PDB file of C-alpha atoms in Angstrom:
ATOM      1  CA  UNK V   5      10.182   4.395  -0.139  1.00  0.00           C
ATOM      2  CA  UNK V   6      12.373   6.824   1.047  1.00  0.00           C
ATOM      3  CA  UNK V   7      16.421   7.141   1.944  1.00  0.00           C
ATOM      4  CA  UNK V   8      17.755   8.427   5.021  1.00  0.00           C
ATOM      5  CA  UNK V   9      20.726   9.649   6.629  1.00  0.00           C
ATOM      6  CA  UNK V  10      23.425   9.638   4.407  1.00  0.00           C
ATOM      7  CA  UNK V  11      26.679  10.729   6.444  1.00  0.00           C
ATOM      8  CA  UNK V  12      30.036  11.670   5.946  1.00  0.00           C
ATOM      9  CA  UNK V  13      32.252  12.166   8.982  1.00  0.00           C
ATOM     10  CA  UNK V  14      35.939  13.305   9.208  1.00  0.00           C
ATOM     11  CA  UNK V  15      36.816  12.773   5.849  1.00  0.00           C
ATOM     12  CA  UNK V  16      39.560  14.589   3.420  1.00  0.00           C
ATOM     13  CA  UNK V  17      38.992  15.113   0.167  1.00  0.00           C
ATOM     14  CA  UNK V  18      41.722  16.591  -2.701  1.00  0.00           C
ATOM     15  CA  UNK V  19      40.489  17.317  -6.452  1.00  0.00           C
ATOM     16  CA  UNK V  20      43.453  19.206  -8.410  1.00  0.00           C
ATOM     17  CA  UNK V  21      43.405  20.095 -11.394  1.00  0.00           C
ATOM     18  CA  UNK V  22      40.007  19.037 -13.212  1.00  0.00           C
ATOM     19  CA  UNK V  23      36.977  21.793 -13.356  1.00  0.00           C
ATOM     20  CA  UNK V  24      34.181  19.493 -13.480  1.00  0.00           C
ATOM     21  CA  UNK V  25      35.244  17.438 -10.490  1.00  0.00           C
ATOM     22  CA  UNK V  26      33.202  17.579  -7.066  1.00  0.00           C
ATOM     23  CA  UNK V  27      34.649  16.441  -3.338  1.00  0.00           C
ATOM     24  CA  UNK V  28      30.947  15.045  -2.838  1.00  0.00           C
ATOM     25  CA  UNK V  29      28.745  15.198  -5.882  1.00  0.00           C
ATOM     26  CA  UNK V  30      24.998  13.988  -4.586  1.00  0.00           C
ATOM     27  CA  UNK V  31      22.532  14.220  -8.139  1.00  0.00           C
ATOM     28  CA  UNK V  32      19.021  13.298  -6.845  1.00  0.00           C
ATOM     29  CA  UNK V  33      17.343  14.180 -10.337  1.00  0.00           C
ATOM     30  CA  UNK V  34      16.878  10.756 -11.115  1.00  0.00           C
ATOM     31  CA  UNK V  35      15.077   9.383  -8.551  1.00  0.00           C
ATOM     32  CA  UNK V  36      11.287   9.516  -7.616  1.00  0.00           C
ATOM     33  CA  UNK V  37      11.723   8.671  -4.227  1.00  0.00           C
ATOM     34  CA  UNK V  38      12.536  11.496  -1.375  1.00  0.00           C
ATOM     35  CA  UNK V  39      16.113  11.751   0.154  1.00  0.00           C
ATOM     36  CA  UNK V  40      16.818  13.612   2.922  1.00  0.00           C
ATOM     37  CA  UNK V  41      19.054  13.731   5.815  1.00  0.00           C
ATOM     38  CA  UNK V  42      22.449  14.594   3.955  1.00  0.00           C
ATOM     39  CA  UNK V  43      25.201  15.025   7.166  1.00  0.00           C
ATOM     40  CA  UNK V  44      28.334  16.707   6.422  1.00  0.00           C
ATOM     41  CA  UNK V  45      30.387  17.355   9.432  1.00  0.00           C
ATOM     42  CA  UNK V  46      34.775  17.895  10.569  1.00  0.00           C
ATOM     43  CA  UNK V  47      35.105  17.110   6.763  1.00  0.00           C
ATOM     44  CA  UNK V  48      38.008  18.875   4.458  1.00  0.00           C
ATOM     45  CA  UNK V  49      37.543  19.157   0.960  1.00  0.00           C
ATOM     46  CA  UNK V  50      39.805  20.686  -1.584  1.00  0.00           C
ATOM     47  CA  UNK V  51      40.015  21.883  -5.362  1.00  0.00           C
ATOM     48  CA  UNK V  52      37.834  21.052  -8.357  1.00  0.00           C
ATOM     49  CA  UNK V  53      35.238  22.549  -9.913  1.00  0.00           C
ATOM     50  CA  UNK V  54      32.659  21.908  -6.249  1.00  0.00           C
ATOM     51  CA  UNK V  55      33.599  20.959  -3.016  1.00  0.00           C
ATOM     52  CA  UNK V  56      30.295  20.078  -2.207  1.00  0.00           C
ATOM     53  CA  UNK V  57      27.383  19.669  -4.854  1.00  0.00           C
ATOM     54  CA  UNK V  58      23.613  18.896  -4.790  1.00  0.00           C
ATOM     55  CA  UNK V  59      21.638  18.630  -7.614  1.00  0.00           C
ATOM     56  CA  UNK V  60      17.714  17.708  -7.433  1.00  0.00           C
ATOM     57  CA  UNK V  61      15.631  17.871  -3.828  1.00  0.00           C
ATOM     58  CA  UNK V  62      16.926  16.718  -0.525  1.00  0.00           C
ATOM     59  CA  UNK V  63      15.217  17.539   2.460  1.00  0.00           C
ATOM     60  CA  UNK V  64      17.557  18.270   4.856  1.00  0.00           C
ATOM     61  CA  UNK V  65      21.080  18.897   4.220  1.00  0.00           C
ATOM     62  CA  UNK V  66      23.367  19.786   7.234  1.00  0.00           C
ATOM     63  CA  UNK V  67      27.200  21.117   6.563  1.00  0.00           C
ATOM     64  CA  UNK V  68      28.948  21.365   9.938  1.00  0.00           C
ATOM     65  CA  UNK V  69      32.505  22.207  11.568  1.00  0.00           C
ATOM     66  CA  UNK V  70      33.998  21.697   8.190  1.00  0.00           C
ATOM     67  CA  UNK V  71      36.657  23.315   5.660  1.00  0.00           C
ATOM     68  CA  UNK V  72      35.671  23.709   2.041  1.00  0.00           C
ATOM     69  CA  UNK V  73      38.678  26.123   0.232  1.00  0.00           C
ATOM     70  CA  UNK V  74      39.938  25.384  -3.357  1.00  0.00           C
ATOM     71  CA  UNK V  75      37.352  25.302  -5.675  1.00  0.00           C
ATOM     72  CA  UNK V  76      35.480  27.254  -8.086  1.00  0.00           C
ATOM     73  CA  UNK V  77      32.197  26.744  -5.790  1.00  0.00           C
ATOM     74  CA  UNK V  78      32.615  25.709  -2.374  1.00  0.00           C
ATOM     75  CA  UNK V  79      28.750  25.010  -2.022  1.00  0.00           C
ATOM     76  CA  UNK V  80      26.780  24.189  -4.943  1.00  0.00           C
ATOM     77  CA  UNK V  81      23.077  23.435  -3.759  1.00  0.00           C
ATOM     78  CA  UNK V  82      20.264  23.546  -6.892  1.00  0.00           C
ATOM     79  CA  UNK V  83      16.913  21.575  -6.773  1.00  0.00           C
ATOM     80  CA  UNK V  84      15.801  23.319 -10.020  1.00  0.00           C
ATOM     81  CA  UNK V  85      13.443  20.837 -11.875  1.00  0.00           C
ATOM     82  CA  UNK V  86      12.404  18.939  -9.094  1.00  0.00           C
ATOM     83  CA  UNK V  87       8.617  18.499  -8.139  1.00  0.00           C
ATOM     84  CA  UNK V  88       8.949  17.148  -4.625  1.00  0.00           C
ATOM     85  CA  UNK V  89      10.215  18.087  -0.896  1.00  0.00           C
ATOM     86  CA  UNK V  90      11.048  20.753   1.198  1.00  0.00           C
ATOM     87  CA  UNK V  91      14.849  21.184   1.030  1.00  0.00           C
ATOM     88  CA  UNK V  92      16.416  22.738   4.054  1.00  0.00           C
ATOM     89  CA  UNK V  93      20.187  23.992   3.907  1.00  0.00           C
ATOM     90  CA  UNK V  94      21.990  24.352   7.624  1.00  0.00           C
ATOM     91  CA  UNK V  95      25.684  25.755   6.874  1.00  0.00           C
ATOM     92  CA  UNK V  96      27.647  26.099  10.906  1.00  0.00           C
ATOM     93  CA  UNK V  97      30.578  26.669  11.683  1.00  0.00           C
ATOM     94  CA  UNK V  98      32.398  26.147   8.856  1.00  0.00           C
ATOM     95  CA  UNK V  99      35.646  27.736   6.542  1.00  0.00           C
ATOM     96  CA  UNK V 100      34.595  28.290   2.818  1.00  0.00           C
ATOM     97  CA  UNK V 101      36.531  29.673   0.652  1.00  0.00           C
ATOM     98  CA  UNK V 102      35.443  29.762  -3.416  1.00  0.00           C
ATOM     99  CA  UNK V 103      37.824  30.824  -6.222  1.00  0.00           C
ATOM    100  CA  UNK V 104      34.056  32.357  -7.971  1.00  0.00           C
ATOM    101  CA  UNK V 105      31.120  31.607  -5.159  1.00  0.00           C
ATOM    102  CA  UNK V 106      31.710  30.099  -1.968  1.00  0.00           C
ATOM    103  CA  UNK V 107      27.766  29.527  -1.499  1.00  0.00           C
ATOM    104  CA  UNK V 108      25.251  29.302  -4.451  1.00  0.00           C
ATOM    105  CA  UNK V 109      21.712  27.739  -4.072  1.00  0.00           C
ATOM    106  CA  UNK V 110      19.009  27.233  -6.188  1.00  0.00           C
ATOM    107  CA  UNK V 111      15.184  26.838  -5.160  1.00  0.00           C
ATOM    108  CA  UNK V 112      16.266  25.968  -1.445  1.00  0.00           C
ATOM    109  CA  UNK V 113      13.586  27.140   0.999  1.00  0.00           C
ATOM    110  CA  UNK V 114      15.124  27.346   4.364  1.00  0.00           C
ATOM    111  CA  UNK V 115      18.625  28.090   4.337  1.00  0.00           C
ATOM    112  CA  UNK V 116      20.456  29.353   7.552  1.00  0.00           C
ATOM    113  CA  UNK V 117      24.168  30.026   7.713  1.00  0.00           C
ATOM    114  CA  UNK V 118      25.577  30.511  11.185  1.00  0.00           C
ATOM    115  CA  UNK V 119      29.219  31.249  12.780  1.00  0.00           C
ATOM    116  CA  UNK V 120      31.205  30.854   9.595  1.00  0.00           C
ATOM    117  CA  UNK V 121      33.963  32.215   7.975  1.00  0.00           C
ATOM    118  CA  UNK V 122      32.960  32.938   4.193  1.00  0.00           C
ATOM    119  CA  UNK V 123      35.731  34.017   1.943  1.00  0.00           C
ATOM    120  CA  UNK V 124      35.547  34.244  -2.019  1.00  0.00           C
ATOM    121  CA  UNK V 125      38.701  35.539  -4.134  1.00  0.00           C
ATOM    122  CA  UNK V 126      41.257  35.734  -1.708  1.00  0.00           C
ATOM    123  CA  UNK V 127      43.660  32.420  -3.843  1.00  0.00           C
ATOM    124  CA  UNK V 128      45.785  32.761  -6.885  1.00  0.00           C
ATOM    125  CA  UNK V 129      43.189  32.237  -9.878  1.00  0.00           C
ATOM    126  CA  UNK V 130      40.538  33.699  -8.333  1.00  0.00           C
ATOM    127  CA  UNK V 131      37.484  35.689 -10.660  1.00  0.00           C
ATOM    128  CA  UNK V 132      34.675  37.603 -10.094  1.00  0.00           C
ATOM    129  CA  UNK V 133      31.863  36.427  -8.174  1.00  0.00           C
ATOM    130  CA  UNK V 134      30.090  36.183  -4.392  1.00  0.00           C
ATOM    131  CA  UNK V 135      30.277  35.225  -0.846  1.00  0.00           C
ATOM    132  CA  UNK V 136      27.046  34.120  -0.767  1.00  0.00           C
ATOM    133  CA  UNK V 137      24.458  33.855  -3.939  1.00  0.00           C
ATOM    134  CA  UNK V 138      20.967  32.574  -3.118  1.00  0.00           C
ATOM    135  CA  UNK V 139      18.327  32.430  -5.674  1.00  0.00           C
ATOM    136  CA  UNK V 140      14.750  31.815  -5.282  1.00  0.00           C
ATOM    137  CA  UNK V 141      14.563  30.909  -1.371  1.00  0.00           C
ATOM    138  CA  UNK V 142      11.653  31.523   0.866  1.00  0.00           C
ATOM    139  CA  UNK V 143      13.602  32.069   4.213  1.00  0.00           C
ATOM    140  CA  UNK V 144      17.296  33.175   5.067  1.00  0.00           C
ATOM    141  CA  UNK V 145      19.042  33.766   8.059  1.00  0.00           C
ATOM    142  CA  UNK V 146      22.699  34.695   7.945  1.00  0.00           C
ATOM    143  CA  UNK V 147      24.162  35.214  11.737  1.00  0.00           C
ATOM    144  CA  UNK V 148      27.416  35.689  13.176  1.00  0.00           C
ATOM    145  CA  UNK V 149      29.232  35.244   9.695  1.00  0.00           C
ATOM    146  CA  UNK V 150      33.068  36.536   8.969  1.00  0.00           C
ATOM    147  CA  UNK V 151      32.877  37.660   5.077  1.00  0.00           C
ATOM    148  CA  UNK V 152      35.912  38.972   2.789  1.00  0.00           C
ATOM    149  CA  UNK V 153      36.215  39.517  -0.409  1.00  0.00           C
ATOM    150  CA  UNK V 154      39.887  38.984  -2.692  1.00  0.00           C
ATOM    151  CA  UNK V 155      41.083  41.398  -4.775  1.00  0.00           C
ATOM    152  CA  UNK V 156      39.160  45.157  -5.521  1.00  0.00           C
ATOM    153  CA  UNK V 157      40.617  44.275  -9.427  1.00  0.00           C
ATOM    154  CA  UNK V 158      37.252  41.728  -9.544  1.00  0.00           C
ATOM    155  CA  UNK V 159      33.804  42.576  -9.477  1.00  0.00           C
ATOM    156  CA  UNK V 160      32.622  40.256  -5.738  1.00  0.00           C
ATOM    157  CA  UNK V 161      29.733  40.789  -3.713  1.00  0.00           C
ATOM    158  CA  UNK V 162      29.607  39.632  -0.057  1.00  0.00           C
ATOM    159  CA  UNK V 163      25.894  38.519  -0.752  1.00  0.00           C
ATOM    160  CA  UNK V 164      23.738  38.357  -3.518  1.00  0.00           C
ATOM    161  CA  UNK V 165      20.112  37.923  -3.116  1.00  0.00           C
ATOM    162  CA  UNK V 166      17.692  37.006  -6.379  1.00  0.00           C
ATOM    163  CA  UNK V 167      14.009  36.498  -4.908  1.00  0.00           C
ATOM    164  CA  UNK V 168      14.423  35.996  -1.861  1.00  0.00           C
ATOM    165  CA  UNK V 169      11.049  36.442  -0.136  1.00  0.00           C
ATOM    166  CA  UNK V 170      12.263  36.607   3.717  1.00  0.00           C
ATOM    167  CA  UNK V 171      15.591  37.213   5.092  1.00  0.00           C
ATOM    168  CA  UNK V 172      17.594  37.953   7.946  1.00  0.00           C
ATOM    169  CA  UNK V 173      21.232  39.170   7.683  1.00  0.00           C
ATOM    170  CA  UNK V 174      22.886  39.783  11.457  1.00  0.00           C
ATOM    171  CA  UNK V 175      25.700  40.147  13.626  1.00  0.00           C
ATOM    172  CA  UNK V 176      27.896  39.584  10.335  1.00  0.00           C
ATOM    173  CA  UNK V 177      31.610  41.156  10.117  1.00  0.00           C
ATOM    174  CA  UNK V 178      31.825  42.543   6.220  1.00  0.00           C
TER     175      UNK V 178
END
């Protein structure tokens, strides 16, 4: 059988201190069944290691009107090892801000990031790392994004692509 629909709505979420916490930690590695339907939306999550991380296949994951700042990862979304599903990542109109990445998938076909504001080593303890860092995707479209990188002392990239087969990068401020 398969689960549906899993929501979270208006919820606030503080991790300090630990770097292998997550706000919302969903591991679908053990299961043989298909999830999908993951709803994210006017959530705030703060600190840890991940804000928001997805291990194993979901079909459908939606992150909406929501604030993700504090953490080493904002978005942590990897489906390596899994054999089943077509995982779909919608990121709009949302406030990320990583102390590393503030977006990282992993073997997520679709992914489109609309109208948000994507910051990466702007904080105190901030390192090196990216805005955006999507790995073996078949389709991206990145539109009307605001992205900003900390401090010129680290080695950042607004977006880093590793086969990606089709994208679209637009209407972006840089």
């Amino acid at each position: 059988s398969d689960s549906a629909d899993q929501w979270f709505n208006r919820c606030y979420l503080m991790h300090f201190g630990s770097s292998t916490t997550a706000g919302i930690f969903i591991d679908n590695n053990l299961t043989t069944q298909s999830v999908y339907g993951l709803y994210i939306s006017n959530c705030s999550l703060n600190g840890g290691q991940y804000c928001l991380r997805v291990t194993g296949q979901l079909e459908s994951v939606y992150l909406t009107d929501s604030s993700l700042v504090g953490a080493n990862i904002c978005v942590s979304m990897d489906a390596a090892g899994t054999t089943f599903g077509n995982p779909h990542l919608s990121i709009k109109g949302c406030h990320l801000n990583g102390k590393t990445t503030s977006i990282s998938t992993n073997l997520w076909r679709a992914i489109t990031i609309t109208g948000t504001d994507v910051y990466s080593g702007v904080g105190t303890g901030d390192t090196a790392g990216q805005n955006l860092s999507c790995t073996n995707a078949i389709a991206l479209a990145v539109t009307g994004c605001k992205f900003e990188i900390g401090s010129v002392s680290f080695q950042r990239s607004f977006i880093l692509l590793n086969n990606v087969i089709n994208f679209s990068i637009s209407g972006n401020v840089m």
